[in-house]
């Protein structure tokens, strides 16, 4: 009797293994279908890179025919105050006003000549700015 | 009981085997892992796209600086017989050289993680009235790569740049070129001086009188030159006055045009023939004398041209006092042209 029971158990084991293999194949194929379904319908919400988006928009802004990126690069010239003082003043006022309204704590500085805003935050980003004469510097953004 | 234990044992073995197989086939964890990776890549792509836009803005600004520098440098160069064709070729070459100085290093956006490779450019400048259209093209794109563990993303953006620059001196360069000024002088001579003239003497009281060539010229020009040297001097002075008059005509809207005529030489050629019909000894008592002259006018000189745009100044690299500085300067244009007119 015990031999018969042992044989039955082995048959059952063999049968289960076959069933499991079939189930695995079915699950695998179904899972694959589900994965592709998830890929298509997935609604991914990604927080935008705030600093990058903001600084691009800021640098592109045009003031009196000069973009801000050009005005900032032009402070490299020794006599820049005689020529773009108004532009720099306008950039300063616009930034400080918008940061105050939006309650941002941020600062922008370039070449040690211009610094707008103040912040205690340590997060620091650098963006290349072309300078007249074929060189470049970095605009430092904090906050 | 023993048989039941074997069945339980077999069942447990089956579960263990199934677990091993499922795990080996990555069925359990695979889908979640894939989704997380996709989100990471997409977050990077967003910043990468901003970096490419930033690189384009960087190069557009660099093109503006490069154009100012090219016009400033070319304006100062000693050159002769300039026209917009030569200016176009020179500005294209100089702007291209200046622009490619900005592309030696890659562009950094926010951090060292986002660096954009900048391509080399070729520049073509085309003039239209007083506007300079500069198009910069490259065979390569802006390229940014981002590599994480098991992830690699590459984004590209077309690197074409275009800049339209209003350059007021441009509108005078063709007018003040050798060809332009030679035409102004030719038109002036045509309007002021005749190529042919005649003087007649009638009546026997004029018998034995003949007209000098200069008298024929005086009659035509309503002048009273003593000799040809005096006529030549007057002719050259009239051309100089006409050219100098352009200064006030062209100087407007913050543009100042200064002209200086140098080494001016020239003269009036005269080829005359006469006819005489003397019948004073005959019954008719008539005398008729006619002298017909053909005049040719020639003038050669050099003219130094300086066009100053006092309306706006641009940041450029200048050499002053033995050192290089960046200063805001007006974009002046200096040229010396040769004038050579023969009329007719």
Short mmCIF file of C-alpha atoms in Angstrom, two decimals:
data_model
loop_
_atom_site.label_atom_id
_atom_site.label_comp_id
_atom_site.label_asym_id
_atom_site.label_seq_id
_atom_site.Cartn_x
_atom_site.Cartn_y
_atom_site.Cartn_z
CA UNK A 1 0.00 0.00 0.00
CA UNK A 2 2.79 2.39 0.96
CA UNK A 3 4.51 1.71 -2.39
CA UNK A 4 1.31 2.53 -4.15
CA UNK A 5 0.97 5.73 -2.06
CA UNK A 6 4.59 6.67 -2.92
CA UNK A 7 4.00 6.10 -6.62
CA UNK A 8 0.81 8.15 -6.46
CA UNK A 9 2.71 10.96 -4.80
CA UNK A 10 5.39 10.89 -7.52
CA UNK A 11 2.75 10.86 -10.22
CA UNK A 12 1.06 13.77 -8.47
CA UNK A 13 4.41 15.58 -8.28
CA UNK A 14 5.12 14.98 -11.95
CA UNK A 15 1.62 16.09 -12.85
CA UNK A 16 1.98 19.25 -10.74
CA UNK A 17 5.32 20.12 -12.35
CA UNK A 18 3.76 19.84 -15.80
CA UNK A 19 0.83 21.97 -14.66
CA UNK A 20 3.18 24.55 -13.10
CA UNK A 21 5.28 24.79 -16.27
CA UNK A 22 2.10 25.39 -18.26
CA UNK A 23 0.90 27.94 -15.71
CA UNK A 24 4.31 29.72 -15.81
CA UNK A 25 4.19 29.94 -19.58
CA UNK A 26 0.63 31.29 -19.43
CA UNK A 27 1.51 33.74 -16.65
CA UNK A 28 4.63 34.85 -18.46
CA UNK A 29 2.77 35.56 -21.66
CA UNK A 30 -0.08 37.27 -19.79
CA UNK A 31 2.40 39.30 -17.79
CA UNK A 32 4.11 40.39 -20.98
CA UNK A 33 0.76 41.54 -22.33
CA UNK A 34 0.06 43.36 -19.08
CA UNK A 35 3.48 45.06 -19.11
CA UNK A 36 2.96 46.41 -22.59
CA UNK A 37 -0.50 47.50 -21.54
CA UNK A 38 0.94 49.33 -18.54
CA UNK A 39 3.56 51.03 -20.72
CA UNK A 40 0.93 52.45 -23.02
CA UNK A 41 -1.55 53.60 -20.43
CA UNK A 42 0.87 54.76 -17.78
CA UNK A 43 0.23 58.36 -16.83
CA UNK A 44 3.60 59.61 -15.64
CA UNK A 45 3.71 62.97 -13.94
CA UNK A 46 7.23 64.36 -13.76
CA UNK A 47 8.07 67.48 -11.84
CA UNK A 48 9.80 69.90 -14.21
CA UNK A 49 13.33 71.11 -13.60
CA UNK A 50 12.29 74.48 -12.21
CA UNK A 51 15.70 76.18 -12.28
CA UNK A 52 16.42 75.16 -15.88
CA UNK A 53 13.03 76.25 -17.19
CA UNK A 54 13.04 79.51 -15.29
CA UNK A 55 16.58 80.51 -16.30
CA UNK A 56 15.98 79.77 -19.99
CA UNK A 57 12.90 81.94 -20.00
CA UNK A 58 14.77 84.69 -18.14
CA UNK A 59 17.79 84.67 -20.47
CA UNK A 60 15.59 84.79 -23.58
CA UNK A 61 13.61 87.83 -22.39
CA UNK A 62 14.13 90.80 -24.66
CA UNK A 63 14.57 94.30 -23.30
CA UNK A 64 15.18 97.36 -25.55
CA UNK A 65 16.26 95.06 -28.39
CA UNK A 66 18.80 93.18 -26.26
CA UNK A 67 18.12 89.76 -24.78
CA UNK A 68 19.03 89.42 -21.09
CA UNK A 69 21.75 86.90 -21.95
CA UNK A 70 23.37 89.49 -24.20
CA UNK A 71 23.06 92.26 -21.62
CA UNK A 72 24.59 90.03 -18.92
CA UNK A 73 27.48 89.00 -21.20
CA UNK A 74 28.06 92.64 -22.14
CA UNK A 75 28.95 93.59 -18.56
CA UNK A 76 32.35 92.11 -19.48
CA UNK A 77 33.02 95.40 -21.36
CA UNK A 78 34.89 97.99 -19.28
CA UNK A 79 32.49 100.80 -20.17
CA UNK A 80 29.30 98.76 -19.87
CA UNK A 81 27.68 101.18 -17.42
CA UNK A 82 27.55 103.91 -20.07
CA UNK A 83 25.75 101.65 -22.50
CA UNK A 84 23.57 99.09 -20.74
CA UNK A 85 22.98 100.58 -17.32
CA UNK A 86 19.28 100.89 -18.12
CA UNK A 87 19.08 97.25 -19.27
CA UNK A 88 20.80 95.98 -16.11
CA UNK A 89 18.55 98.14 -13.92
CA UNK A 90 15.51 96.77 -15.71
CA UNK A 91 16.69 93.15 -15.25
CA UNK A 92 17.31 93.79 -11.55
CA UNK A 93 13.89 95.36 -10.96
CA UNK A 94 12.03 92.64 -12.88
CA UNK A 95 13.77 89.77 -11.08
CA UNK A 96 13.50 91.19 -7.59
CA UNK A 97 9.84 92.05 -8.10
CA UNK A 98 8.92 88.59 -9.42
CA UNK A 99 10.87 86.80 -6.68
CA UNK A 100 9.18 88.94 -4.04
CA UNK A 101 5.71 88.15 -5.42
CA UNK A 102 6.44 84.44 -5.83
CA UNK A 103 8.33 84.35 -2.51
CA UNK A 104 11.44 82.88 -4.04
CA UNK A 105 14.73 83.16 -2.30
CA UNK A 106 17.17 83.21 -5.17
CA UNK A 107 20.20 85.12 -6.42
CA UNK A 108 21.92 85.60 -9.77
CA UNK A 109 25.48 86.82 -10.25
CA UNK A 110 27.97 87.14 -13.09
CA UNK A 111 31.66 88.06 -13.33
CA UNK A 112 31.59 89.55 -9.82
CA UNK A 113 30.12 92.71 -11.39
CA UNK A 114 26.40 92.06 -11.15
CA UNK A 115 24.60 90.39 -8.27
CA UNK A 116 20.83 90.40 -8.07
CA UNK A 117 18.86 89.00 -5.15
CA UNK A 118 20.02 87.33 -1.97
CA UNK A 119 19.56 83.85 -0.57
CA UNK A 120 20.80 81.68 2.22
CA UNK A 121 20.26 78.52 0.20
CA UNK A 122 23.32 76.56 -0.81
CA UNK A 123 21.94 74.98 -3.98
CA UNK A 124 24.12 76.39 -6.75
CA UNK A 125 23.80 76.08 -10.55
CA UNK A 126 26.13 77.37 -13.26
CA UNK A 127 25.07 78.20 -16.80
CA UNK A 128 27.53 79.14 -19.55
CA UNK A 129 27.15 82.68 -20.92
CA UNK A 130 29.08 83.85 -24.02
CA UNK A 131 31.20 86.98 -23.66
CA UNK A 132 32.25 89.47 -26.34
CA UNK A 133 35.66 88.63 -27.78
CA UNK A 134 35.20 84.87 -28.10
CA UNK A 135 35.24 83.71 -24.47
CA UNK A 136 32.64 82.63 -21.94
CA UNK A 137 31.80 82.77 -18.27
CA UNK A 138 29.20 81.18 -16.02
CA UNK A 139 26.06 82.73 -14.62
CA UNK A 140 25.76 81.62 -11.00
CA UNK A 141 22.28 80.92 -9.70
CA UNK A 142 21.66 80.20 -6.05
CA UNK A 143 18.39 78.91 -4.66
CA UNK B 1 0.31 8.70 7.76
CA UNK B 2 3.62 8.00 6.05
CA UNK B 3 1.99 8.29 2.64
CA UNK B 4 0.34 11.56 3.60
CA UNK B 5 3.74 12.93 4.69
CA UNK B 6 5.18 12.08 1.24
CA UNK B 7 2.32 13.91 -0.43
CA UNK B 8 2.89 16.98 1.79
CA UNK B 9 6.61 16.77 1.11
CA UNK B 10 6.00 16.52 -2.63
CA UNK B 11 3.64 19.49 -2.44
CA UNK B 12 6.20 21.61 -0.57
CA UNK B 13 8.90 20.63 -3.09
CA UNK B 14 6.60 21.65 -5.89
CA UNK B 15 6.04 25.08 -4.31
CA UNK B 16 9.78 25.56 -3.83
CA UNK B 17 10.44 24.58 -7.47
CA UNK B 18 7.70 26.87 -8.67
CA UNK B 19 9.19 29.77 -6.66
CA UNK B 20 12.64 29.12 -8.12
CA UNK B 21 11.27 28.98 -11.66
CA UNK B 22 9.12 32.10 -11.28
CA UNK B 23 12.03 34.01 -9.82
CA UNK B 24 14.37 32.83 -12.57
CA UNK B 25 11.90 33.99 -15.19
CA UNK B 26 11.65 37.50 -13.60
CA UNK B 27 7.90 37.25 -13.60
CA UNK B 28 7.39 38.66 -10.13
CA UNK B 29 9.56 41.81 -10.04
CA UNK B 30 10.12 42.58 -13.68
CA UNK B 31 7.26 44.92 -14.48
CA UNK B 32 7.78 47.27 -11.54
CA UNK B 33 11.49 47.59 -12.27
CA UNK B 34 10.87 48.56 -15.89
CA UNK B 35 8.45 51.35 -15.00
CA UNK B 36 10.82 52.91 -12.45
CA UNK B 37 13.62 53.01 -15.01
CA UNK B 38 11.45 54.71 -17.59
CA UNK B 39 10.56 57.48 -15.18
CA UNK B 40 14.22 58.16 -14.43
CA UNK B 41 15.05 58.44 -18.10
CA UNK B 42 12.17 60.80 -18.76
CA UNK B 43 13.20 63.10 -15.92
CA UNK B 44 16.65 63.36 -17.49
CA UNK B 45 15.22 63.97 -20.94
CA UNK B 46 13.37 67.04 -19.67
CA UNK B 47 16.57 68.68 -18.39
CA UNK B 48 18.46 67.50 -21.50
CA UNK B 49 15.92 69.24 -23.73
CA UNK B 50 16.37 72.45 -21.71
CA UNK B 51 20.14 72.07 -22.06
CA UNK B 52 19.81 71.88 -25.87
CA UNK B 53 17.61 75.01 -25.89
CA UNK B 54 20.17 76.72 -23.66
CA UNK B 55 22.98 75.75 -26.04
CA UNK B 56 21.08 77.24 -28.97
CA UNK B 57 20.49 80.49 -27.07
CA UNK B 58 24.18 80.55 -26.12
CA UNK B 59 25.27 80.17 -29.76
CA UNK B 60 22.70 82.72 -31.03
CA UNK B 61 24.19 85.27 -28.63
CA UNK B 62 27.71 84.22 -29.63
CA UNK B 63 26.74 84.83 -33.28
CA UNK B 64 25.65 88.37 -32.41
CA UNK B 65 28.96 89.13 -30.66
CA UNK B 66 30.86 87.50 -33.55
CA UNK B 67 29.08 89.69 -36.09
CA UNK B 68 29.76 92.90 -34.16
CA UNK B 69 33.43 91.94 -33.90
CA UNK B 70 33.67 91.09 -37.62
CA UNK B 71 32.11 94.40 -38.66
CA UNK B 72 34.28 96.33 -36.19
CA UNK B 73 37.51 94.67 -37.36
CA UNK B 74 36.68 94.89 -41.05
CA UNK B 75 35.57 98.51 -40.70
CA UNK B 76 38.97 99.50 -39.35
CA UNK B 77 41.05 97.64 -41.93
CA UNK B 78 42.91 99.58 -44.61
CA UNK B 79 41.19 98.56 -47.81
CA UNK B 80 40.43 100.00 -51.18
CA UNK B 81 37.69 99.79 -53.78
CA UNK B 82 35.28 98.33 -51.31
CA UNK B 83 31.76 97.28 -52.17
CA UNK B 84 29.07 95.10 -50.60
CA UNK B 85 30.31 92.03 -52.49
CA UNK B 86 33.75 92.25 -50.89
CA UNK B 87 32.23 93.23 -47.56
CA UNK B 88 29.93 90.21 -47.67
CA UNK B 89 32.80 87.79 -48.29
CA UNK B 90 35.01 89.35 -45.62
CA UNK B 91 32.28 89.52 -42.96
CA UNK B 92 31.26 85.91 -43.65
CA UNK B 93 34.81 84.70 -43.11
CA UNK B 94 35.51 86.83 -40.03
CA UNK B 95 32.19 86.04 -38.36
CA UNK B 96 32.78 82.32 -38.93
CA UNK B 97 36.23 82.51 -37.33
CA UNK B 98 34.87 84.45 -34.35
CA UNK B 99 31.89 82.13 -33.91
CA UNK B 100 33.99 78.97 -33.89
CA UNK B 101 35.99 80.33 -30.93
CA UNK B 102 32.85 79.73 -28.88
CA UNK B 103 32.57 76.09 -29.90
CA UNK B 104 35.94 74.81 -28.70
CA UNK B 105 34.45 73.77 -25.32
CA UNK B 106 31.14 72.10 -24.71
CA UNK B 107 28.25 74.08 -23.26
CA UNK B 108 27.39 73.51 -19.59
CA UNK B 109 23.82 73.82 -18.39
CA UNK B 110 23.14 73.86 -14.63
CA UNK B 111 25.72 71.18 -13.80
CA UNK B 112 28.41 68.99 -15.26
CA UNK B 113 25.71 66.35 -15.84
CA UNK B 114 24.31 68.36 -18.73
CA UNK B 115 27.02 69.20 -21.22
CA UNK B 116 26.15 69.87 -24.85
CA UNK B 117 28.70 69.28 -27.61
CA UNK B 118 28.85 72.33 -29.91
CA UNK B 119 29.57 71.90 -33.64
CA UNK B 120 31.81 73.93 -35.96
CA UNK B 121 30.03 76.43 -38.19
CA UNK B 122 30.16 77.92 -41.65
CA UNK B 123 28.79 81.42 -42.00
CA UNK B 124 27.23 83.19 -44.97
CA UNK B 125 26.44 86.91 -44.80
CA UNK B 126 23.99 88.40 -47.27
CA UNK B 127 23.18 92.12 -47.53
CA UNK B 128 19.78 93.54 -48.26
CA UNK B 129 19.48 97.34 -48.16
CA UNK B 130 20.84 98.24 -44.73
CA UNK B 131 20.28 94.82 -43.16
CA UNK B 132 22.85 92.11 -42.79
CA UNK B 133 21.40 88.60 -42.83
CA UNK B 134 23.78 86.07 -41.33
CA UNK B 135 23.08 82.36 -41.57
CA UNK B 136 25.31 79.89 -39.74
CA UNK B 137 25.06 76.24 -40.60
CA UNK B 138 26.80 73.11 -39.49
CA UNK B 139 26.88 69.53 -40.71
CA UNK B 140 26.46 68.43 -37.09
CA UNK B 141 23.74 69.00 -34.50
CA UNK B 142 23.87 70.04 -30.88
CA UNK B 143 24.28 66.75 -29.02
CA UNK B 144 23.79 65.85 -25.38
CA UNK B 145 24.43 62.42 -23.87
CA UNK B 146 23.33 61.20 -20.45
CA UNK B 147 24.67 57.92 -19.15
CA UNK B 148 23.46 56.23 -15.95
CA UNK B 149 23.76 52.63 -14.84
CA UNK B 150 22.10 50.51 -17.54
CA UNK B 151 20.72 53.67 -19.16
CA UNK B 152 21.95 55.81 -21.99
CA UNK B 153 20.07 58.66 -23.62
CA UNK B 154 21.15 60.90 -26.51
CA UNK B 155 19.29 63.97 -27.73
CA UNK B 156 20.10 66.17 -30.73
CA UNK B 157 18.89 69.55 -31.94
CA UNK B 158 19.44 71.29 -35.27
CA UNK B 159 22.32 73.74 -34.88
CA UNK B 160 21.31 76.26 -37.60
CA UNK B 161 21.53 79.90 -36.46
CA UNK B 162 20.26 83.07 -38.11
CA UNK B 163 20.77 86.73 -37.21
CA UNK B 164 19.43 89.83 -38.93
CA UNK B 165 21.40 92.93 -38.06
CA UNK B 166 20.55 96.47 -39.13
CA UNK B 167 23.87 98.06 -40.06
CA UNK B 168 23.17 101.61 -41.29
CA UNK B 169 26.59 102.24 -42.96
CA UNK B 170 25.73 99.39 -45.30
CA UNK B 171 23.35 101.54 -47.30
CA UNK B 172 26.24 103.84 -48.32
CA UNK B 173 28.92 101.32 -49.13
CA UNK B 174 27.87 100.75 -52.73
CA UNK B 175 27.16 104.46 -53.27
CA UNK B 176 30.65 105.32 -52.01
CA UNK B 177 32.44 102.47 -53.78
CA UNK B 178 34.75 103.27 -56.71
CA UNK B 179 32.05 102.32 -59.17
CA UNK B 180 29.42 104.30 -57.28
CA UNK B 181 31.49 107.48 -57.03
CA UNK B 182 32.75 107.22 -60.62
CA UNK B 183 29.12 107.13 -61.70
CA UNK B 184 28.30 110.19 -59.57
CA UNK B 185 31.22 112.10 -61.14
CA UNK B 186 30.27 110.98 -64.66
CA UNK B 187 26.67 112.07 -64.14
CA UNK B 188 27.88 115.40 -62.76
CA UNK B 189 30.15 116.05 -65.78
CA UNK B 190 27.36 115.03 -68.13
CA UNK B 191 24.97 117.44 -66.41
CA UNK B 192 27.45 120.34 -66.06
CA UNK B 193 29.83 120.26 -68.99
CA UNK B 194 29.09 119.77 -72.67
CA UNK B 195 31.10 117.45 -74.84
CA UNK B 196 30.80 119.65 -77.95
CA UNK B 197 30.58 123.41 -78.43
CA UNK B 198 30.94 125.93 -81.25
CA UNK B 199 31.74 129.62 -81.56
CA UNK B 200 30.90 131.67 -84.61
CA UNK B 201 32.05 135.07 -85.76
CA UNK B 202 29.88 136.87 -88.28
CA UNK B 203 30.42 140.10 -90.20
CA UNK B 204 33.34 141.72 -91.89
CA UNK B 205 34.24 143.59 -88.70
CA UNK B 206 35.44 140.22 -87.44
CA UNK B 207 37.52 139.60 -90.50
CA UNK B 208 40.92 138.10 -89.63
CA UNK B 209 39.67 137.19 -86.19
CA UNK B 210 39.73 133.63 -85.01
CA UNK B 211 38.45 132.12 -81.82
CA UNK B 212 40.82 130.44 -79.38
CA UNK B 213 39.83 127.00 -78.16
CA UNK B 214 39.44 128.33 -74.63
CA UNK B 215 36.99 130.93 -75.92
CA UNK B 216 34.82 128.18 -77.32
CA UNK B 217 34.94 126.46 -73.94
CA UNK B 218 34.17 129.74 -72.13
CA UNK B 219 31.17 130.36 -74.34
CA UNK B 220 29.82 126.88 -73.63
CA UNK B 221 30.52 127.01 -69.88
CA UNK B 222 29.59 130.70 -69.48
CA UNK B 223 32.94 131.22 -67.76
CA UNK B 224 35.94 133.41 -68.54
CA UNK B 225 39.00 131.26 -68.09
CA UNK B 226 42.28 132.86 -69.16
CA UNK B 227 43.79 129.54 -70.16
CA UNK B 228 43.32 125.79 -69.97
CA UNK B 229 45.20 125.48 -66.69
CA UNK B 230 42.61 127.70 -65.06
CA UNK B 231 39.78 125.74 -66.69
CA UNK B 232 41.28 122.44 -65.51
CA UNK B 233 41.52 123.75 -61.96
CA UNK B 234 37.92 124.90 -62.01
CA UNK B 235 36.83 121.55 -63.44
CA UNK B 236 38.62 119.61 -60.67
CA UNK B 237 37.28 121.93 -57.99
CA UNK B 238 33.74 121.43 -59.25
CA UNK B 239 34.14 117.66 -58.95
CA UNK B 240 35.55 117.98 -55.44
CA UNK B 241 32.60 120.19 -54.43
CA UNK B 242 30.17 117.65 -55.84
CA UNK B 243 31.82 114.82 -53.90
CA UNK B 244 32.13 116.80 -50.67
CA UNK B 245 28.46 117.71 -50.97
CA UNK B 246 27.67 114.03 -50.43
CA UNK B 247 28.83 114.37 -46.82
CA UNK B 248 25.88 116.52 -45.82
CA UNK B 249 23.47 114.64 -48.08
CA UNK B 250 24.33 111.25 -46.62
CA UNK B 251 24.92 112.25 -42.99
CA UNK B 252 21.61 111.73 -41.24
CA UNK B 253 19.99 109.66 -38.48
CA UNK B 254 23.17 109.44 -36.38
CA UNK B 255 25.24 108.44 -39.42
CA UNK B 256 28.20 110.69 -40.17
CA UNK B 257 29.94 110.41 -43.53
CA UNK B 258 33.41 111.96 -43.81
CA UNK B 259 35.08 112.14 -47.22
CA UNK B 260 38.56 113.36 -48.10
CA UNK B 261 39.70 113.64 -51.69
CA UNK B 262 43.44 113.17 -52.21
CA UNK B 263 45.97 113.25 -55.06
CA UNK B 264 43.47 114.69 -57.50
CA UNK B 265 44.65 115.25 -61.06
CA UNK B 266 42.74 115.80 -64.27
CA UNK B 267 42.29 117.96 -67.30
CA UNK B 268 40.01 118.91 -70.16
CA UNK B 269 41.03 117.64 -73.57
CA UNK B 270 39.99 119.79 -76.52
CA UNK B 271 39.98 118.94 -80.19
CA UNK B 272 38.79 121.81 -82.41
CA UNK B 273 38.39 122.56 -86.10
CA UNK B 274 37.14 125.66 -87.86
CA UNK B 275 35.60 126.79 -91.09
CA UNK B 276 35.95 130.27 -92.58
CA UNK B 277 33.95 131.92 -95.34
CA UNK B 278 35.41 135.37 -96.17
CA UNK B 279 33.51 137.34 -98.82
CA UNK B 280 34.33 140.81 -97.56
CA UNK B 281 36.24 141.54 -100.80
CA UNK B 282 33.28 140.55 -102.85
CA UNK B 283 29.96 142.20 -103.45
CA UNK B 284 28.24 140.30 -100.64
CA UNK B 285 30.57 141.67 -97.97
CA UNK B 286 30.09 138.77 -95.64
CA UNK B 287 32.38 136.99 -93.24
CA UNK B 288 31.61 133.80 -91.41
CA UNK B 289 33.88 131.91 -89.02
CA UNK B 290 32.86 128.85 -87.06
CA UNK B 291 34.95 126.84 -84.65
CA UNK B 292 33.67 123.53 -83.35
CA UNK B 293 35.31 121.77 -80.41
CA UNK B 294 34.98 118.36 -78.85
CA UNK B 295 35.89 118.21 -75.16
CA UNK B 296 37.00 115.25 -73.11
CA UNK B 297 37.13 115.24 -69.34
CA UNK B 298 39.33 113.08 -67.15
CA UNK B 299 39.88 112.93 -63.44
CA UNK B 300 41.81 110.59 -61.12
CA UNK B 301 42.00 110.77 -57.35
CA UNK B 302 41.84 108.77 -54.13
CA UNK B 303 39.03 109.24 -51.70
CA UNK B 304 39.20 108.33 -48.02
CA UNK B 305 35.79 107.36 -46.70
CA UNK B 306 34.80 107.15 -43.06
CA UNK B 307 31.26 106.26 -42.05
CA UNK B 308 30.47 106.52 -38.34
CA UNK B 309 27.34 105.07 -36.80
CA UNK B 310 26.88 107.24 -33.75
CA UNK B 311 23.50 105.75 -32.90
CA UNK B 312 24.57 102.69 -31.00
CA UNK B 313 27.69 101.07 -29.60
CA UNK B 314 28.52 97.38 -29.44
CA UNK B 315 30.78 95.31 -27.16
CA UNK B 316 33.93 94.35 -29.05
CA UNK B 317 37.53 93.39 -28.39
CA UNK B 318 39.90 96.28 -29.14
CA UNK B 319 43.64 96.75 -28.94
CA UNK B 320 44.44 99.94 -27.06
CA UNK B 321 47.65 101.05 -25.39
CA UNK B 322 49.31 97.74 -26.21
CA UNK B 323 46.67 95.60 -24.52
CA UNK B 324 43.40 94.00 -25.49
CA UNK B 325 40.20 95.21 -23.86
CA UNK B 326 36.51 94.68 -24.26
CA UNK B 327 34.79 98.01 -24.84
CA UNK B 328 31.55 99.32 -26.23
CA UNK B 329 32.46 100.99 -29.53
CA UNK B 330 30.58 102.35 -32.54
CA UNK B 331 30.90 100.29 -35.72
CA UNK B 332 32.76 102.65 -38.04
CA UNK B 333 33.69 101.91 -41.62
CA UNK B 334 36.88 103.18 -43.26
CA UNK B 335 37.96 102.67 -46.84
CA UNK B 336 40.14 104.33 -49.46
CA UNK B 337 38.81 104.07 -52.99
CA UNK B 338 40.34 104.98 -56.32
CA UNK B 339 38.39 107.29 -58.61
CA UNK B 340 39.14 107.27 -62.29
CA UNK B 341 36.76 108.96 -64.70
CA UNK B 342 37.08 109.62 -68.43
CA UNK B 343 34.15 111.28 -70.09
CA UNK B 344 32.87 110.68 -72.65
#
